[in-house]
Short mmCIF file of N, CA and C in Angstrom, two decimals:
data_model
loop_
_atom_site.label_atom_id
_atom_site.label_comp_id
_atom_site.label_asym_id
_atom_site.label_seq_id
_atom_site.Cartn_x
_atom_site.Cartn_y
_atom_site.Cartn_z
N GLN A 1 9.24 17.15 15.55
CA GLN A 1 10.08 16.00 15.30
C GLN A 1 11.05 15.78 16.45
N GLU A 2 11.62 16.86 16.97
CA GLU A 2 12.57 16.71 18.07
C GLU A 2 11.88 16.20 19.32
N TYR A 3 10.65 16.64 19.56
CA TYR A 3 9.89 16.18 20.71
C TYR A 3 9.69 14.67 20.64
N LEU A 4 9.47 14.15 19.45
CA LEU A 4 9.28 12.72 19.27
C LEU A 4 10.61 11.97 19.14
N ASN A 5 11.73 12.72 19.29
CA ASN A 5 13.06 12.15 19.18
C ASN A 5 13.33 11.59 17.78
N TYR A 6 12.74 12.24 16.79
CA TYR A 6 13.00 11.90 15.40
C TYR A 6 13.43 13.17 14.67
N PRO A 7 14.60 13.75 15.05
CA PRO A 7 15.02 14.97 14.36
C PRO A 7 15.31 14.68 12.90
N LEU A 8 14.56 15.32 12.01
CA LEU A 8 14.72 15.08 10.58
C LEU A 8 14.37 16.35 9.84
N HIS A 9 15.33 16.88 9.13
CA HIS A 9 15.11 18.09 8.36
C HIS A 9 14.21 17.77 7.17
N GLU A 10 13.24 18.65 6.91
CA GLU A 10 12.26 18.42 5.83
C GLU A 10 12.94 18.18 4.49
N GLY A 11 14.01 18.91 4.22
CA GLY A 11 14.70 18.77 2.96
C GLY A 11 15.42 17.44 2.80
N GLU A 12 15.72 16.76 3.90
CA GLU A 12 16.43 15.48 3.85
C GLU A 12 15.48 14.28 3.87
N ALA A 13 14.21 14.52 4.11
CA ALA A 13 13.25 13.43 4.24
C ALA A 13 12.97 12.81 2.87
N PHE A 14 12.81 11.50 2.85
CA PHE A 14 12.49 10.78 1.61
C PHE A 14 11.09 11.17 1.13
N PHE A 15 10.14 11.18 2.05
CA PHE A 15 8.80 11.69 1.78
C PHE A 15 8.64 12.97 2.59
N ARG A 16 8.00 13.96 1.99
CA ARG A 16 7.83 15.26 2.64
C ARG A 16 6.36 15.52 2.94
N LYS A 17 6.13 16.35 3.93
CA LYS A 17 4.77 16.66 4.37
C LYS A 17 3.89 17.15 3.21
N ASN A 18 4.45 17.99 2.35
CA ASN A 18 3.63 18.55 1.26
C ASN A 18 3.46 17.57 0.10
N ASP A 19 4.02 16.35 0.19
CA ASP A 19 3.78 15.30 -0.81
C ASP A 19 2.39 14.69 -0.64
N PHE A 20 1.77 14.88 0.52
CA PHE A 20 0.51 14.21 0.84
C PHE A 20 -0.68 15.11 0.50
N LEU A 21 -1.06 15.08 -0.75
CA LEU A 21 -2.19 15.90 -1.19
C LEU A 21 -3.51 15.28 -0.76
N PRO A 22 -4.43 16.06 -0.20
CA PRO A 22 -5.71 15.51 0.22
C PRO A 22 -6.66 15.31 -0.96
N MET A 23 -7.48 14.26 -0.87
CA MET A 23 -8.53 14.06 -1.86
C MET A 23 -9.59 15.14 -1.67
N GLU A 24 -10.10 15.65 -2.80
CA GLU A 24 -11.19 16.61 -2.76
C GLU A 24 -12.52 15.85 -2.69
N GLU A 25 -13.60 16.57 -2.47
CA GLU A 25 -14.91 15.94 -2.34
C GLU A 25 -15.28 15.14 -3.59
N GLU A 26 -15.00 15.70 -4.77
CA GLU A 26 -15.36 15.00 -6.01
C GLU A 26 -14.48 13.77 -6.26
N ASP A 27 -13.31 13.73 -5.64
CA ASP A 27 -12.41 12.58 -5.81
C ASP A 27 -13.00 11.30 -5.21
N HIS A 28 -13.82 11.46 -4.19
CA HIS A 28 -14.40 10.29 -3.51
C HIS A 28 -15.42 9.57 -4.39
N THR A 29 -16.00 10.29 -5.34
CA THR A 29 -17.03 9.68 -6.17
C THR A 29 -16.61 9.47 -7.63
N SER A 30 -15.40 9.93 -7.97
CA SER A 30 -14.95 9.78 -9.36
C SER A 30 -14.73 8.30 -9.70
N ILE A 31 -14.89 7.97 -10.96
CA ILE A 31 -14.69 6.59 -11.42
C ILE A 31 -13.19 6.30 -11.44
N LYS A 32 -12.82 5.16 -10.86
CA LYS A 32 -11.42 4.80 -10.74
C LYS A 32 -11.21 3.34 -11.13
N THR A 33 -10.01 3.06 -11.58
CA THR A 33 -9.55 1.69 -11.76
C THR A 33 -8.67 1.38 -10.56
N TYR A 34 -9.04 0.34 -9.81
CA TYR A 34 -8.36 0.07 -8.55
C TYR A 34 -7.23 -0.95 -8.70
N TYR A 35 -6.21 -0.75 -7.87
CA TYR A 35 -5.07 -1.65 -7.77
C TYR A 35 -4.79 -1.85 -6.29
N ALA A 36 -4.23 -3.00 -5.96
CA ALA A 36 -3.93 -3.30 -4.56
C ALA A 36 -2.52 -3.87 -4.47
N ALA A 37 -1.89 -3.64 -3.33
CA ALA A 37 -0.58 -4.21 -3.06
C ALA A 37 -0.52 -4.63 -1.61
N ILE A 38 0.18 -5.71 -1.34
CA ILE A 38 0.27 -6.22 0.02
C ILE A 38 1.72 -6.48 0.39
N ASP A 39 2.08 -6.08 1.58
CA ASP A 39 3.37 -6.42 2.18
C ASP A 39 3.06 -7.38 3.32
N LEU A 40 3.49 -8.62 3.17
CA LEU A 40 3.13 -9.67 4.13
C LEU A 40 4.07 -9.73 5.32
N ALA A 41 3.50 -9.99 6.49
CA ALA A 41 4.26 -10.30 7.70
C ALA A 41 3.44 -11.34 8.44
N ILE A 42 3.87 -12.57 8.40
CA ILE A 42 3.11 -13.65 9.03
C ILE A 42 3.56 -13.78 10.48
N SER A 43 2.96 -12.97 11.32
CA SER A 43 3.29 -13.01 12.75
C SER A 43 2.26 -12.22 13.53
N GLU A 44 2.00 -12.66 14.74
CA GLU A 44 1.11 -11.90 15.62
C GLU A 44 1.88 -11.32 16.81
N LYS A 45 3.22 -11.46 16.80
CA LYS A 45 4.04 -10.94 17.88
C LYS A 45 4.14 -9.43 17.77
N ASP A 46 4.05 -8.74 18.91
CA ASP A 46 4.07 -7.28 18.91
C ASP A 46 5.35 -6.70 18.36
N SER A 47 6.46 -7.40 18.51
CA SER A 47 7.75 -6.85 18.08
C SER A 47 7.99 -7.01 16.59
N ARG A 48 7.14 -7.74 15.90
CA ARG A 48 7.35 -8.01 14.48
C ARG A 48 6.63 -7.00 13.61
N SER A 49 6.80 -7.17 12.33
CA SER A 49 6.22 -6.25 11.35
C SER A 49 4.71 -6.45 11.21
N TYR A 50 4.10 -5.53 10.48
CA TYR A 50 2.68 -5.58 10.18
C TYR A 50 2.47 -6.08 8.76
N THR A 51 1.33 -6.70 8.52
CA THR A 51 0.87 -6.94 7.16
C THR A 51 0.10 -5.69 6.74
N VAL A 52 0.40 -5.21 5.54
CA VAL A 52 -0.24 -3.98 5.06
C VAL A 52 -0.79 -4.20 3.66
N ILE A 53 -2.06 -3.86 3.48
CA ILE A 53 -2.69 -3.85 2.16
C ILE A 53 -3.01 -2.40 1.81
N THR A 54 -2.51 -1.95 0.68
CA THR A 54 -2.78 -0.59 0.22
C THR A 54 -3.64 -0.66 -1.03
N ILE A 55 -4.73 0.11 -1.02
CA ILE A 55 -5.65 0.15 -2.15
C ILE A 55 -5.56 1.54 -2.78
N GLY A 56 -5.27 1.56 -4.08
CA GLY A 56 -5.21 2.82 -4.81
C GLY A 56 -6.11 2.78 -6.02
N GLY A 57 -6.74 3.91 -6.32
CA GLY A 57 -7.60 4.02 -7.49
C GLY A 57 -7.07 5.08 -8.44
N MET A 58 -6.94 4.73 -9.71
CA MET A 58 -6.46 5.66 -10.73
C MET A 58 -7.65 6.24 -11.47
N ASP A 59 -7.74 7.57 -11.50
CA ASP A 59 -8.85 8.18 -12.22
C ASP A 59 -8.48 8.40 -13.69
N GLU A 60 -9.40 8.95 -14.47
CA GLU A 60 -9.19 9.09 -15.91
C GLU A 60 -8.11 10.12 -16.25
N LYS A 61 -7.75 10.97 -15.28
CA LYS A 61 -6.70 11.96 -15.51
C LYS A 61 -5.32 11.44 -15.12
N GLY A 62 -5.26 10.20 -14.64
CA GLY A 62 -3.98 9.62 -14.24
C GLY A 62 -3.57 9.92 -12.82
N MET A 63 -4.51 10.45 -12.03
CA MET A 63 -4.24 10.73 -10.62
C MET A 63 -4.50 9.47 -9.80
N LEU A 64 -3.53 9.08 -8.98
CA LEU A 64 -3.68 7.94 -8.09
C LEU A 64 -4.27 8.42 -6.77
N HIS A 65 -5.33 7.75 -6.32
CA HIS A 65 -5.96 8.08 -5.04
C HIS A 65 -5.76 6.90 -4.09
N ILE A 66 -5.09 7.13 -2.98
CA ILE A 66 -4.93 6.08 -1.97
C ILE A 66 -6.18 6.15 -1.09
N VAL A 67 -7.05 5.14 -1.25
CA VAL A 67 -8.37 5.18 -0.62
C VAL A 67 -8.46 4.34 0.65
N ASN A 68 -7.54 3.38 0.81
CA ASN A 68 -7.59 2.56 2.02
C ASN A 68 -6.23 1.92 2.26
N VAL A 69 -5.87 1.84 3.53
CA VAL A 69 -4.68 1.12 3.97
C VAL A 69 -5.08 0.28 5.17
N ILE A 70 -4.89 -1.03 5.03
CA ILE A 70 -5.21 -1.97 6.12
C ILE A 70 -3.88 -2.40 6.71
N ARG A 71 -3.67 -2.12 7.99
CA ARG A 71 -2.39 -2.41 8.65
C ARG A 71 -2.68 -3.14 9.96
N ARG A 72 -2.35 -4.42 9.98
CA ARG A 72 -2.61 -5.22 11.19
C ARG A 72 -1.57 -6.32 11.30
N ARG A 73 -1.44 -6.82 12.50
CA ARG A 73 -0.69 -8.06 12.71
C ARG A 73 -1.69 -9.19 12.57
N MET A 74 -1.45 -10.07 11.58
CA MET A 74 -2.44 -11.09 11.25
C MET A 74 -1.74 -12.43 11.01
N ASP A 75 -2.50 -13.50 11.25
CA ASP A 75 -2.03 -14.81 10.84
C ASP A 75 -2.45 -15.04 9.38
N GLY A 76 -2.04 -16.18 8.82
CA GLY A 76 -2.31 -16.46 7.42
C GLY A 76 -3.77 -16.42 7.05
N GLN A 77 -4.64 -16.98 7.89
CA GLN A 77 -6.07 -17.01 7.58
C GLN A 77 -6.67 -15.60 7.59
N GLN A 78 -6.24 -14.78 8.53
CA GLN A 78 -6.74 -13.40 8.59
C GLN A 78 -6.28 -12.60 7.37
N ILE A 79 -5.05 -12.85 6.92
CA ILE A 79 -4.54 -12.16 5.73
C ILE A 79 -5.38 -12.52 4.51
N ILE A 80 -5.66 -13.81 4.36
CA ILE A 80 -6.49 -14.26 3.23
C ILE A 80 -7.87 -13.62 3.29
N GLU A 81 -8.44 -13.56 4.47
CA GLU A 81 -9.77 -12.94 4.64
C GLU A 81 -9.74 -11.47 4.22
N GLU A 82 -8.70 -10.74 4.63
CA GLU A 82 -8.60 -9.32 4.27
C GLU A 82 -8.40 -9.14 2.76
N MET A 83 -7.63 -10.04 2.15
CA MET A 83 -7.43 -9.96 0.70
C MET A 83 -8.73 -10.21 -0.05
N ILE A 84 -9.47 -11.21 0.39
CA ILE A 84 -10.78 -11.52 -0.24
C ILE A 84 -11.73 -10.33 -0.06
N ASN A 85 -11.76 -9.77 1.16
CA ASN A 85 -12.63 -8.62 1.41
C ASN A 85 -12.27 -7.43 0.53
N ALA A 86 -10.96 -7.18 0.35
CA ALA A 86 -10.52 -6.08 -0.51
C ALA A 86 -10.93 -6.33 -1.95
N GLN A 87 -10.85 -7.59 -2.38
CA GLN A 87 -11.25 -7.93 -3.75
C GLN A 87 -12.75 -7.70 -3.96
N ILE A 88 -13.54 -8.10 -2.97
CA ILE A 88 -15.00 -7.93 -3.07
C ILE A 88 -15.37 -6.44 -3.08
N ARG A 89 -14.73 -5.66 -2.21
CA ARG A 89 -15.10 -4.25 -2.07
C ARG A 89 -14.61 -3.39 -3.23
N TYR A 90 -13.34 -3.56 -3.63
CA TYR A 90 -12.74 -2.64 -4.62
C TYR A 90 -12.59 -3.23 -6.02
N LYS A 91 -12.60 -4.55 -6.10
CA LYS A 91 -12.40 -5.24 -7.39
C LYS A 91 -11.13 -4.74 -8.10
N PRO A 92 -9.98 -4.79 -7.42
CA PRO A 92 -8.76 -4.30 -8.08
C PRO A 92 -8.41 -5.13 -9.30
N ASP A 93 -7.95 -4.45 -10.34
CA ASP A 93 -7.52 -5.13 -11.57
C ASP A 93 -6.32 -6.03 -11.30
N VAL A 94 -5.42 -5.57 -10.45
CA VAL A 94 -4.21 -6.32 -10.13
C VAL A 94 -3.95 -6.22 -8.63
N PHE A 95 -3.47 -7.31 -8.05
CA PHE A 95 -3.12 -7.37 -6.63
C PHE A 95 -1.65 -7.80 -6.56
N VAL A 96 -0.77 -6.85 -6.26
CA VAL A 96 0.67 -7.14 -6.22
C VAL A 96 1.04 -7.75 -4.88
N ILE A 97 1.87 -8.80 -4.93
CA ILE A 97 2.32 -9.49 -3.74
C ILE A 97 3.74 -10.00 -3.97
N GLU A 98 4.54 -10.02 -2.92
CA GLU A 98 5.90 -10.53 -3.04
C GLU A 98 5.85 -12.03 -3.32
N ASP A 99 6.57 -12.45 -4.33
CA ASP A 99 6.52 -13.83 -4.82
C ASP A 99 6.88 -14.85 -3.74
N GLY A 100 7.99 -14.64 -3.07
CA GLY A 100 8.44 -15.60 -2.05
C GLY A 100 7.44 -15.76 -0.93
N ALA A 101 6.90 -14.64 -0.45
CA ALA A 101 5.91 -14.69 0.63
C ALA A 101 4.65 -15.41 0.19
N LEU A 102 4.25 -15.21 -1.07
CA LEU A 102 3.05 -15.87 -1.59
C LEU A 102 3.25 -17.39 -1.61
N ARG A 103 4.36 -17.83 -2.18
CA ARG A 103 4.60 -19.27 -2.31
C ARG A 103 4.81 -19.94 -0.96
N LYS A 104 5.55 -19.30 -0.07
CA LYS A 104 5.91 -19.93 1.20
C LYS A 104 4.83 -19.83 2.26
N ALA A 105 4.04 -18.78 2.23
CA ALA A 105 3.15 -18.52 3.35
C ALA A 105 1.68 -18.84 3.10
N ILE A 106 1.11 -18.31 2.03
CA ILE A 106 -0.35 -18.41 1.92
C ILE A 106 -0.85 -18.95 0.58
N GLY A 107 0.03 -19.16 -0.38
CA GLY A 107 -0.38 -19.50 -1.74
C GLY A 107 -1.45 -20.57 -1.87
N PRO A 108 -1.19 -21.81 -1.42
CA PRO A 108 -2.19 -22.88 -1.58
C PRO A 108 -3.48 -22.60 -0.82
N PHE A 109 -3.37 -22.00 0.35
CA PHE A 109 -4.55 -21.71 1.17
C PHE A 109 -5.41 -20.62 0.52
N LEU A 110 -4.74 -19.62 -0.07
CA LEU A 110 -5.47 -18.55 -0.77
C LEU A 110 -6.20 -19.12 -1.98
N LYS A 111 -5.54 -20.00 -2.72
CA LYS A 111 -6.17 -20.62 -3.89
C LYS A 111 -7.42 -21.39 -3.48
N ASP A 112 -7.32 -22.19 -2.41
CA ASP A 112 -8.46 -22.95 -1.92
C ASP A 112 -9.62 -22.04 -1.52
N GLU A 113 -9.28 -20.94 -0.84
CA GLU A 113 -10.32 -20.01 -0.37
C GLU A 113 -10.99 -19.30 -1.54
N MET A 114 -10.21 -18.93 -2.55
CA MET A 114 -10.81 -18.28 -3.73
C MET A 114 -11.78 -19.23 -4.42
N LEU A 115 -11.40 -20.50 -4.54
CA LEU A 115 -12.29 -21.49 -5.17
C LEU A 115 -13.53 -21.71 -4.33
N ARG A 116 -13.34 -21.80 -3.02
CA ARG A 116 -14.47 -22.06 -2.12
C ARG A 116 -15.49 -20.91 -2.16
N ARG A 117 -14.99 -19.66 -2.20
CA ARG A 117 -15.89 -18.50 -2.14
C ARG A 117 -16.24 -17.94 -3.51
N ASN A 118 -15.64 -18.51 -4.56
CA ASN A 118 -15.89 -18.04 -5.92
C ASN A 118 -15.55 -16.56 -6.08
N VAL A 119 -14.45 -16.15 -5.45
CA VAL A 119 -13.92 -14.80 -5.56
C VAL A 119 -12.47 -14.95 -5.99
N PHE A 120 -12.12 -14.37 -7.15
CA PHE A 120 -10.79 -14.61 -7.70
C PHE A 120 -9.99 -13.31 -7.79
N ILE A 121 -8.79 -13.39 -7.25
CA ILE A 121 -7.89 -12.24 -7.21
C ILE A 121 -6.86 -12.39 -8.32
N ASN A 122 -6.67 -11.33 -9.09
CA ASN A 122 -5.66 -11.33 -10.14
C ASN A 122 -4.31 -11.00 -9.49
N LEU A 123 -3.62 -12.04 -9.01
CA LEU A 123 -2.36 -11.86 -8.30
C LEU A 123 -1.23 -11.58 -9.27
N ARG A 124 -0.38 -10.66 -8.88
CA ARG A 124 0.84 -10.39 -9.65
C ARG A 124 2.03 -10.53 -8.70
N PRO A 125 2.62 -11.73 -8.65
CA PRO A 125 3.79 -11.93 -7.79
C PRO A 125 5.00 -11.17 -8.32
N GLU A 126 5.68 -10.45 -7.45
CA GLU A 126 6.88 -9.70 -7.82
C GLU A 126 8.03 -10.12 -6.92
N THR A 127 9.23 -10.12 -7.47
CA THR A 127 10.42 -10.45 -6.71
C THR A 127 11.17 -9.17 -6.37
N PRO A 128 11.38 -8.90 -5.09
CA PRO A 128 12.12 -7.69 -4.72
C PRO A 128 13.60 -7.86 -5.04
N ILE A 129 14.11 -7.06 -5.96
CA ILE A 129 15.50 -7.19 -6.35
C ILE A 129 16.32 -5.95 -6.04
N ARG A 130 15.68 -4.94 -5.48
CA ARG A 130 16.38 -3.69 -5.19
C ARG A 130 16.20 -3.33 -3.72
N SER A 131 16.91 -2.31 -3.27
CA SER A 131 16.78 -1.83 -1.90
C SER A 131 15.40 -1.21 -1.70
N LYS A 132 15.01 -1.06 -0.44
CA LYS A 132 13.71 -0.47 -0.12
C LYS A 132 13.59 0.94 -0.68
N LYS A 133 14.66 1.73 -0.58
CA LYS A 133 14.63 3.10 -1.12
C LYS A 133 14.45 3.08 -2.63
N SER A 134 15.15 2.18 -3.30
CA SER A 134 15.01 2.08 -4.76
C SER A 134 13.60 1.70 -5.15
N ARG A 135 13.01 0.74 -4.41
CA ARG A 135 11.64 0.32 -4.73
C ARG A 135 10.65 1.44 -4.49
N ALA A 136 10.91 2.27 -3.47
CA ALA A 136 9.98 3.35 -3.12
C ALA A 136 10.16 4.59 -3.98
N SER A 137 11.20 4.62 -4.81
CA SER A 137 11.48 5.85 -5.56
C SER A 137 10.39 6.16 -6.59
N SER A 138 9.72 5.12 -7.14
CA SER A 138 8.65 5.38 -8.12
C SER A 138 7.49 6.12 -7.48
N ILE A 139 7.05 5.65 -6.32
CA ILE A 139 5.92 6.32 -5.66
C ILE A 139 6.36 7.67 -5.11
N GLN A 140 7.60 7.78 -4.67
CA GLN A 140 8.12 9.06 -4.20
C GLN A 140 8.06 10.10 -5.32
N GLY A 141 8.52 9.70 -6.51
CA GLY A 141 8.49 10.63 -7.64
C GLY A 141 7.08 11.02 -8.03
N ARG A 142 6.17 10.05 -8.03
CA ARG A 142 4.77 10.33 -8.37
C ARG A 142 4.16 11.30 -7.36
N MET A 143 4.46 11.08 -6.07
CA MET A 143 3.95 11.98 -5.03
C MET A 143 4.56 13.37 -5.16
N ARG A 144 5.86 13.43 -5.39
CA ARG A 144 6.56 14.71 -5.48
C ARG A 144 6.03 15.55 -6.64
N GLN A 145 5.56 14.90 -7.71
CA GLN A 145 5.03 15.61 -8.87
C GLN A 145 3.53 15.89 -8.76
N GLY A 146 2.94 15.59 -7.59
CA GLY A 146 1.51 15.87 -7.39
C GLY A 146 0.60 14.86 -8.04
N GLY A 147 1.08 13.63 -8.23
CA GLY A 147 0.29 12.61 -8.89
C GLY A 147 -0.42 11.63 -7.98
N VAL A 148 -0.39 11.91 -6.66
CA VAL A 148 -1.04 11.01 -5.70
C VAL A 148 -1.83 11.85 -4.70
N LYS A 149 -3.06 11.44 -4.47
CA LYS A 149 -3.88 12.06 -3.42
C LYS A 149 -4.23 11.00 -2.39
N PHE A 150 -4.52 11.44 -1.18
CA PHE A 150 -4.80 10.55 -0.06
C PHE A 150 -6.10 10.92 0.61
N ASP A 151 -6.79 9.92 1.12
CA ASP A 151 -7.98 10.16 1.94
C ASP A 151 -7.50 10.57 3.33
N THR A 152 -7.16 11.85 3.47
CA THR A 152 -6.54 12.36 4.69
C THR A 152 -7.51 12.36 5.88
N GLU A 153 -8.81 12.19 5.63
CA GLU A 153 -9.78 12.14 6.72
C GLU A 153 -9.98 10.73 7.26
N ALA A 154 -9.39 9.74 6.61
CA ALA A 154 -9.59 8.35 7.01
C ALA A 154 -8.83 8.03 8.29
N GLU A 155 -9.32 7.05 9.00
CA GLU A 155 -8.74 6.64 10.28
C GLU A 155 -7.30 6.16 10.13
N TRP A 156 -6.98 5.54 9.01
CA TRP A 156 -5.65 4.97 8.80
C TRP A 156 -4.60 6.02 8.46
N PHE A 157 -5.02 7.22 8.02
CA PHE A 157 -4.07 8.17 7.44
C PHE A 157 -3.00 8.69 8.40
N PRO A 158 -3.30 9.09 9.64
CA PRO A 158 -2.25 9.65 10.49
C PRO A 158 -1.06 8.71 10.70
N ALA A 159 -1.32 7.44 10.98
CA ALA A 159 -0.23 6.49 11.18
C ALA A 159 0.52 6.25 9.88
N PHE A 160 -0.19 6.23 8.77
CA PHE A 160 0.41 6.04 7.45
C PHE A 160 1.36 7.20 7.13
N GLU A 161 0.87 8.42 7.30
CA GLU A 161 1.68 9.59 7.01
C GLU A 161 2.92 9.63 7.91
N GLN A 162 2.72 9.34 9.18
CA GLN A 162 3.83 9.37 10.13
C GLN A 162 4.92 8.38 9.74
N GLU A 163 4.52 7.16 9.34
CA GLU A 163 5.51 6.15 8.95
C GLU A 163 6.28 6.58 7.71
N LEU A 164 5.57 7.12 6.71
CA LEU A 164 6.26 7.55 5.50
C LEU A 164 7.19 8.72 5.76
N LEU A 165 6.78 9.66 6.61
CA LEU A 165 7.64 10.80 6.92
C LEU A 165 8.91 10.36 7.66
N ARG A 166 8.83 9.28 8.41
CA ARG A 166 9.99 8.78 9.16
C ARG A 166 10.76 7.70 8.41
N PHE A 167 10.37 7.45 7.18
CA PHE A 167 10.97 6.34 6.42
C PHE A 167 12.48 6.41 6.39
N ASP A 168 13.06 5.27 6.61
CA ASP A 168 14.49 5.02 6.65
C ASP A 168 15.08 5.30 8.03
N ARG A 169 14.27 5.86 8.93
CA ARG A 169 14.74 6.10 10.29
C ARG A 169 13.75 5.63 11.35
N GLY A 170 12.56 5.25 10.91
CA GLY A 170 11.52 4.82 11.85
C GLY A 170 11.61 3.35 12.18
N ALA A 171 10.77 2.93 13.12
CA ALA A 171 10.78 1.54 13.58
C ALA A 171 10.15 0.60 12.56
N HIS A 172 9.22 1.10 11.75
CA HIS A 172 8.51 0.25 10.78
C HIS A 172 8.57 0.87 9.39
N ASP A 173 8.51 0.00 8.38
CA ASP A 173 8.45 0.49 7.00
C ASP A 173 7.50 -0.35 6.15
N ASP A 174 6.58 -1.05 6.81
CA ASP A 174 5.67 -1.95 6.10
C ASP A 174 4.72 -1.19 5.18
N GLN A 175 4.24 -0.04 5.61
CA GLN A 175 3.33 0.75 4.77
C GLN A 175 4.08 1.34 3.59
N VAL A 176 5.35 1.69 3.80
CA VAL A 176 6.19 2.16 2.70
C VAL A 176 6.35 1.05 1.67
N ASP A 177 6.65 -0.17 2.14
CA ASP A 177 6.83 -1.30 1.23
C ASP A 177 5.57 -1.55 0.40
N SER A 178 4.41 -1.47 1.04
CA SER A 178 3.16 -1.74 0.35
C SER A 178 2.87 -0.71 -0.73
N ILE A 179 2.99 0.56 -0.39
CA ILE A 179 2.70 1.60 -1.40
C ILE A 179 3.80 1.62 -2.47
N ALA A 180 5.02 1.21 -2.11
CA ALA A 180 6.10 1.13 -3.10
C ALA A 180 5.75 0.14 -4.21
N TRP A 181 5.13 -1.01 -3.82
CA TRP A 181 4.71 -1.99 -4.84
C TRP A 181 3.71 -1.37 -5.80
N LEU A 182 2.79 -0.52 -5.29
CA LEU A 182 1.84 0.16 -6.18
C LEU A 182 2.57 1.07 -7.16
N GLY A 183 3.55 1.82 -6.64
CA GLY A 183 4.32 2.72 -7.50
C GLY A 183 5.03 1.98 -8.61
N LEU A 184 5.64 0.84 -8.27
CA LEU A 184 6.35 0.04 -9.27
C LEU A 184 5.38 -0.54 -10.30
N LEU A 185 4.24 -1.01 -9.82
CA LEU A 185 3.22 -1.55 -10.74
C LEU A 185 2.80 -0.51 -11.77
N LEU A 186 2.44 0.68 -11.30
CA LEU A 186 1.95 1.72 -12.18
C LEU A 186 3.06 2.24 -13.10
N ASN A 187 4.27 2.24 -12.61
CA ASN A 187 5.41 2.69 -13.41
C ASN A 187 5.65 1.77 -14.61
N ASN A 188 5.34 0.49 -14.44
CA ASN A 188 5.58 -0.50 -15.49
C ASN A 188 4.39 -0.70 -16.42
N MET A 189 3.30 0.02 -16.16
CA MET A 189 2.13 -0.11 -17.02
C MET A 189 2.20 0.88 -18.16
N THR A 190 1.60 0.53 -19.29
CA THR A 190 1.51 1.44 -20.42
C THR A 190 0.04 1.70 -20.74
N ASP A 191 -0.22 2.88 -21.25
CA ASP A 191 -1.59 3.23 -21.62
C ASP A 191 -2.03 2.41 -22.83
N ALA A 192 -3.24 1.88 -22.78
CA ALA A 192 -3.78 1.17 -23.92
C ALA A 192 -4.17 2.18 -25.00
N PRO A 193 -4.06 1.80 -26.26
CA PRO A 193 -4.50 2.71 -27.32
C PRO A 193 -6.01 2.91 -27.25
N THR A 194 -6.48 4.12 -27.53
CA THR A 194 -7.91 4.42 -27.46
C THR A 194 -8.63 3.84 -28.67
#
């Protein structure tokens, strides 16, 4: 950490290295109910934020598996394309998105594209009313209790882990925001009666 000029004591970090449990071989093939969350950034400028889509699958034991994270600088059309692709590939039950960003940036265009391609996303617009740390506390708690596993062999994982470990002191927090929406979504869900 000091070499990278990010001195941060493990005990003071919001997310800790041992919070990132790896998926086992059987986790890759287990049946899951998928959920998606997106943190929008409508810009292609290098100095701006990234758009991040996080895909998580919940297995029958209640373990959340983070199976994919898409992090790119994209324009509105590229964002819509990635959302449609995620819907086709994972068929998430719910796709969480910030309400203001949906209405102001891509809402009508996304609706047109869903109709044109006959692919429909179950959007759940949410309004951010708390600080970033408060929003991330649900996923932090789930991770700290061993309730989240990650595809640690995936190409996206090193940058994802690095950003979360530096959260609140790093240059970017887009991936934190995206996974935080998943944590909040799952925290507000209740189990259906059997």
